[in-house]
Each structure stands twice: as C-alpha cells, then as structure tokens.
Amino acid sequence: MIRQIQEANEKINANVELLKALKKLIPNAIGKDGSIDVDTIRYWAQKATGDKSLVTEERETFNFLGKDYARLLYSLDTETVIVPDKENNKKSENKDSENLYLSGDNLEVLKHLRRSYEGQVKCIYIDPPYNTGSDDFVYNDSFDFSEKDIEEKLGINSDSESAKRIHKMISRKSSRSHAAWLTFMYPRLKLARDLMKDDGVIFISIDDNEQANLKILCDEIFGEENFCGNLIIETATDNNARQISTDHEYMLC
C-alpha cells in the first residue's frame, strides 16, 4: 500500500490538481494524447467573460442554434420538488426496496439526482429520442423565456436575429431539427457527466439520424480521449431496396 502511494507520488507535480480541474471543467480541451488545446480554453474563457479579444482567429468548434440556450438550461437550478408516491411505497413488494424510481421531466430529475449523487454513478444507459421524424421527439422543454429574456441571459446583441431564431425554435413545441435535438440533449448529457465517477461509463443508443452529431457532442462534453467505442447493434435481417445494409443501430460508449 505504502509502495503504491510512493510510486504514485513520484508522478505528482504541482499542476496535477489544476489539470484535473481543467479536464473536468473543459474536457474537450484535453487531447487523446494528453495535450492541451489552448484555443479551446480561450474559446470558453471568451464565452464566460464576453471578452472577444481572447479569441482572435477562427478555430474548430461545434456550434448549433440554441447551444448557449442549452448551456443556460444546464446552469439553472430546478424549481421542482420530489413528491413520494406513498401508496406505491406502502405495497409489500416495495416496502423494503432500496431502489429509486423517479418519474417526470428528465432534465429536472437529473438535477435532483445531482444533489445527492454527484460524482458517484458508475454506469449510465440512456435511450434518447432518435429524431427520426416518425418517433415521438419534439422539443418541449417548458421554460417560458421571451426574446428579450434570451437576449439578456445569453448576452445576444439586440440587433442580432439569433434571439428570435432561438425563441422560435423553443416556442414552437414541435421542432424536430438537428439543432432542436442537440439543444435538448446538451444539458442532459452535461448533467449525466456530473453524476458520473471518474472511472464511470455511459452508453447511449442512437441510429443514423443523429449518430454523427451525438459523437461530436459527447467528445465536447466527456472529452475525446474518453471515447471507448461505437457498438453496432443488429436490429433486422433484411437490407433495404438500395442494397445498402441499414439493419443496425449504434450504442456510443
């Protein structure tokens, strides 16, 4: 035990904790080889401070309509309360159960879970809407923000059309666009990351409609170096009429 600690201490320097904090705060700033992307740090520093001088040239980044709004949803604390289902809990089969089942808006539920289980979850599996156009997905987060609210909270210039476009997307309650799907997923995946242990793992089912976007989004939230693989799951035995095999879905890990 002591020898292991001594060996670990030999690798420690004054910047280890700083790097750990940076990796947790901005995971996509750390490359697969452990290198640090200073431009990414500058980008998020500019977002945090509004100081545009921090980013002086174009850089690779993943943007979509509603991203800053999604970051806002992640930052807002829940104003809901958990109400126990006393009748269900009194049933003999549930009386001594140590399981926890929460029903409600998963964005709010995740925020409640974070209060008690932040950094403690070993494994997460989610099966989000695939945004196929024929599934049940519509953007329906119930936050009543006006265009003016969006301008103020996101720091958008009043002359810009961005606030109007974001407001239109979130107020239609029927948007199935890629941007709407990403806006829906972003805060939920960020909250999932908050729940996970450092050696935790998340599995996410998806199909061709959003697989590419999901991979890039996860690289930003969890860090590209933490990508384990893309599992292929066979879902049918027939190919389509174009003779291109589409008999599978994906599970990102």
XYZ file of C-alpha atoms in Angstrom:
253
model
C 0.000 0.000 0.000
C 2.719 2.470 1.009
C 4.804 1.494 -2.017
C 1.870 2.177 -4.330
C 1.404 5.603 -2.784
C 5.106 6.319 -3.145
C 5.041 5.290 -6.806
C 2.006 7.470 -7.412
C 3.637 10.407 -5.639
C 6.629 10.185 -7.960
C 4.315 11.129 -10.836
C 2.717 14.038 -8.987
C 3.690 17.636 -9.661
C 2.269 20.986 -8.621
C -0.031 21.135 -11.653
C -1.777 17.772 -11.299
C -4.836 19.086 -9.458
C -5.068 22.044 -11.822
C -5.074 19.685 -14.800
C -7.721 17.505 -13.153
C -9.929 20.551 -12.612
C -9.380 21.694 -16.198
C -10.226 18.243 -17.535
C -13.434 18.195 -15.525
C -14.437 21.729 -16.486
C -13.427 21.689 -20.175
C -12.916 18.028 -21.153
C -12.647 18.761 -24.870
C -9.576 20.922 -24.184
C -7.578 17.759 -23.447
C -6.486 15.693 -26.448
C -6.244 11.918 -26.667
C -2.509 12.165 -26.055
C -2.961 14.395 -23.007
C -2.056 17.574 -24.874
C -3.877 20.806 -24.028
C -5.767 22.771 -26.678
C -5.166 26.356 -25.588
C -7.518 27.699 -28.274
C -10.391 25.735 -26.755
C -9.631 27.208 -23.335
C -9.571 30.694 -24.843
C -12.897 29.998 -26.571
C -14.657 29.054 -23.330
C -12.966 31.901 -21.450
C -14.386 34.262 -24.061
C -17.826 32.705 -23.559
C -17.545 33.169 -19.805
C -16.266 36.749 -19.824
C -17.550 38.174 -23.089
C -14.013 39.351 -23.867
C -13.816 38.784 -27.621
C -10.123 39.676 -27.680
C -9.403 36.248 -26.185
C -10.293 34.587 -29.492
C -8.511 36.311 -32.336
C -8.841 33.794 -35.162
C -11.133 31.071 -36.434
C -10.905 27.718 -34.700
C -12.518 24.325 -34.823
C -15.645 24.230 -32.685
C -19.050 22.562 -32.628
C -21.818 25.143 -32.781
C -25.539 24.873 -33.342
C -28.546 27.124 -32.947
C -29.529 27.012 -29.275
C -26.184 25.909 -27.824
C -25.860 28.870 -25.464
C -29.515 28.414 -24.537
C -28.772 24.755 -23.750
C -25.873 25.877 -21.543
C -28.306 28.161 -19.731
C -30.720 25.272 -19.100
C -27.860 23.261 -17.632
C -26.939 26.132 -15.301
C -30.450 26.810 -13.987
C -31.296 25.045 -10.730
C -34.508 23.052 -10.606
C -37.536 24.707 -9.053
C -39.474 21.452 -8.772
C -39.900 19.204 -5.744
C -39.941 15.423 -5.445
C -43.233 14.066 -4.109
C -43.089 10.473 -2.802
C -45.706 8.041 -4.078
C -46.751 6.899 -0.617
C -49.365 4.427 -1.797
C -46.899 2.671 -4.069
C -44.202 2.669 -1.395
C -46.532 1.008 1.114
C -47.020 -2.070 -1.070
C -45.420 -5.157 0.409
C -43.159 -5.708 -2.608
C -41.860 -2.132 -2.363
C -41.700 -1.593 1.379
C -38.084 -2.689 1.848
C -36.834 -1.765 -1.608
C -33.607 0.222 -1.875
C -34.321 1.173 -5.475
C -35.141 4.704 -6.556
C -37.609 5.351 -9.374
C -38.314 8.924 -10.429
C -40.969 9.906 -12.937
C -41.035 13.330 -14.559
C -39.123 15.668 -16.855
C -35.706 14.020 -17.102
C -33.931 17.393 -17.108
C -35.422 18.192 -13.707
C -34.893 14.644 -12.439
C -31.202 14.747 -13.343
C -30.789 17.982 -11.400
C -32.407 16.397 -8.350
C -30.168 13.342 -8.670
C -27.080 15.535 -8.912
C -27.796 16.983 -5.470
C -27.332 13.569 -3.862
C -25.266 11.529 -6.307
C -22.810 13.901 -7.992
C -19.645 12.031 -8.933
C -20.971 8.714 -7.604
C -22.585 6.927 -10.550
C -20.616 4.075 -12.112
C -22.761 3.303 -15.155
C -25.448 5.176 -17.099
C -27.522 3.901 -20.012
C -29.828 6.208 -21.943
C -32.077 5.609 -24.924
C -32.850 9.141 -26.137
C -35.243 10.049 -28.951
C -33.638 9.308 -32.315
C -35.183 12.314 -34.076
C -36.300 10.167 -36.990
C -39.328 12.287 -37.793
C -41.525 9.293 -37.045
C -40.622 8.895 -33.370
C -42.119 10.910 -30.523
C -39.402 13.549 -30.322
C -40.394 17.197 -30.318
C -38.538 19.919 -28.470
C -40.711 20.658 -25.448
C -38.639 21.955 -22.533
C -41.095 24.116 -20.613
C -39.141 27.312 -19.953
C -41.113 30.455 -20.692
C -38.447 32.837 -21.984
C -39.281 35.828 -24.154
C -36.970 37.058 -26.904
C -35.855 39.821 -24.527
C -35.073 37.264 -21.808
C -32.990 35.262 -24.262
C -31.075 38.359 -25.379
C -30.261 39.290 -21.780
C -29.464 35.823 -20.448
C -27.339 34.812 -23.427
C -25.715 38.199 -23.967
C -27.032 38.488 -27.522
C -26.923 41.830 -29.303
C -30.453 43.181 -29.741
C -29.716 43.812 -33.425
C -28.995 40.126 -33.972
C -31.570 37.672 -35.297
C -30.227 34.902 -33.047
C -32.608 35.505 -30.136
C -35.589 35.493 -32.487
C -34.469 32.232 -34.120
C -33.842 30.551 -30.760
C -37.186 31.752 -29.405
C -38.944 30.452 -32.495
C -37.303 27.057 -32.107
C -38.110 26.613 -28.416
C -41.608 28.107 -28.534
C -42.939 26.091 -31.463
C -43.026 22.974 -29.261
C -42.782 20.919 -32.407
C -39.270 21.457 -33.683
C -37.581 18.284 -34.920
C -34.465 19.908 -36.374
C -30.932 18.754 -35.605
C -30.419 21.977 -33.639
C -33.531 21.324 -31.543
C -32.357 17.776 -30.810
C -28.879 18.973 -29.823
C -30.376 21.696 -27.631
C -32.443 19.002 -25.927
C -29.508 16.629 -25.443
C -26.758 19.048 -24.383
C -27.884 19.916 -20.824
C -28.946 16.339 -20.129
C -25.571 14.907 -21.125
C -23.785 17.594 -19.105
C -25.822 16.600 -16.051
C -25.098 12.929 -16.726
C -21.391 13.768 -16.736
C -21.773 15.495 -13.368
C -23.276 12.313 -11.929
C -20.528 10.001 -13.165
C -17.492 8.802 -11.257
C -14.101 9.489 -12.813
C -13.999 5.875 -13.999
C -17.705 5.747 -14.837
C -19.116 4.820 -18.231
C -22.143 5.951 -20.228
C -23.878 4.005 -23.006
C -26.153 5.890 -25.419
C -28.357 4.203 -28.008
C -28.843 6.054 -31.301
C -29.285 5.477 -35.038
C -28.050 7.120 -38.245
C -30.190 10.238 -37.857
C -28.133 11.743 -35.025
C -25.194 9.373 -34.512
C -22.643 11.758 -36.055
C -23.894 14.747 -34.058
C -24.033 12.714 -30.859
C -20.401 11.607 -31.229
C -19.171 15.194 -31.624
C -21.369 16.380 -28.760
C -20.032 13.650 -26.469
C -16.447 14.486 -27.446
C -17.061 18.022 -26.218
C -18.851 17.076 -23.001
C -16.924 13.975 -21.927
C -13.625 14.547 -23.734
C -12.497 12.872 -26.946
C -9.909 10.801 -25.094
C -12.693 9.134 -23.087
C -14.435 7.670 -26.137
C -14.347 3.872 -25.830
C -16.108 2.752 -28.975
C -19.201 2.693 -31.132
C -21.040 -0.589 -30.673
C -23.048 -1.894 -33.625
C -26.370 -3.483 -32.713
C -28.166 -5.619 -35.297
C -31.853 -4.756 -35.428
C -33.101 -6.582 -38.548
C -32.113 -9.221 -41.081
C -33.166 -7.598 -44.367
C -31.381 -4.931 -46.371
C -33.260 -2.088 -47.997
C -34.137 -1.848 -51.671
C -30.991 0.131 -52.456
C -28.874 -2.840 -51.358
C -27.276 -0.793 -48.597
C -27.342 -2.506 -45.243
C -29.262 -0.438 -42.700
C -30.115 -3.267 -40.349
C -28.323 -1.844 -37.334
C -28.257 0.909 -34.743
C -25.425 2.221 -32.575
C -24.512 2.458 -28.935
C -21.858 5.031 -28.105
C -19.673 4.288 -25.118
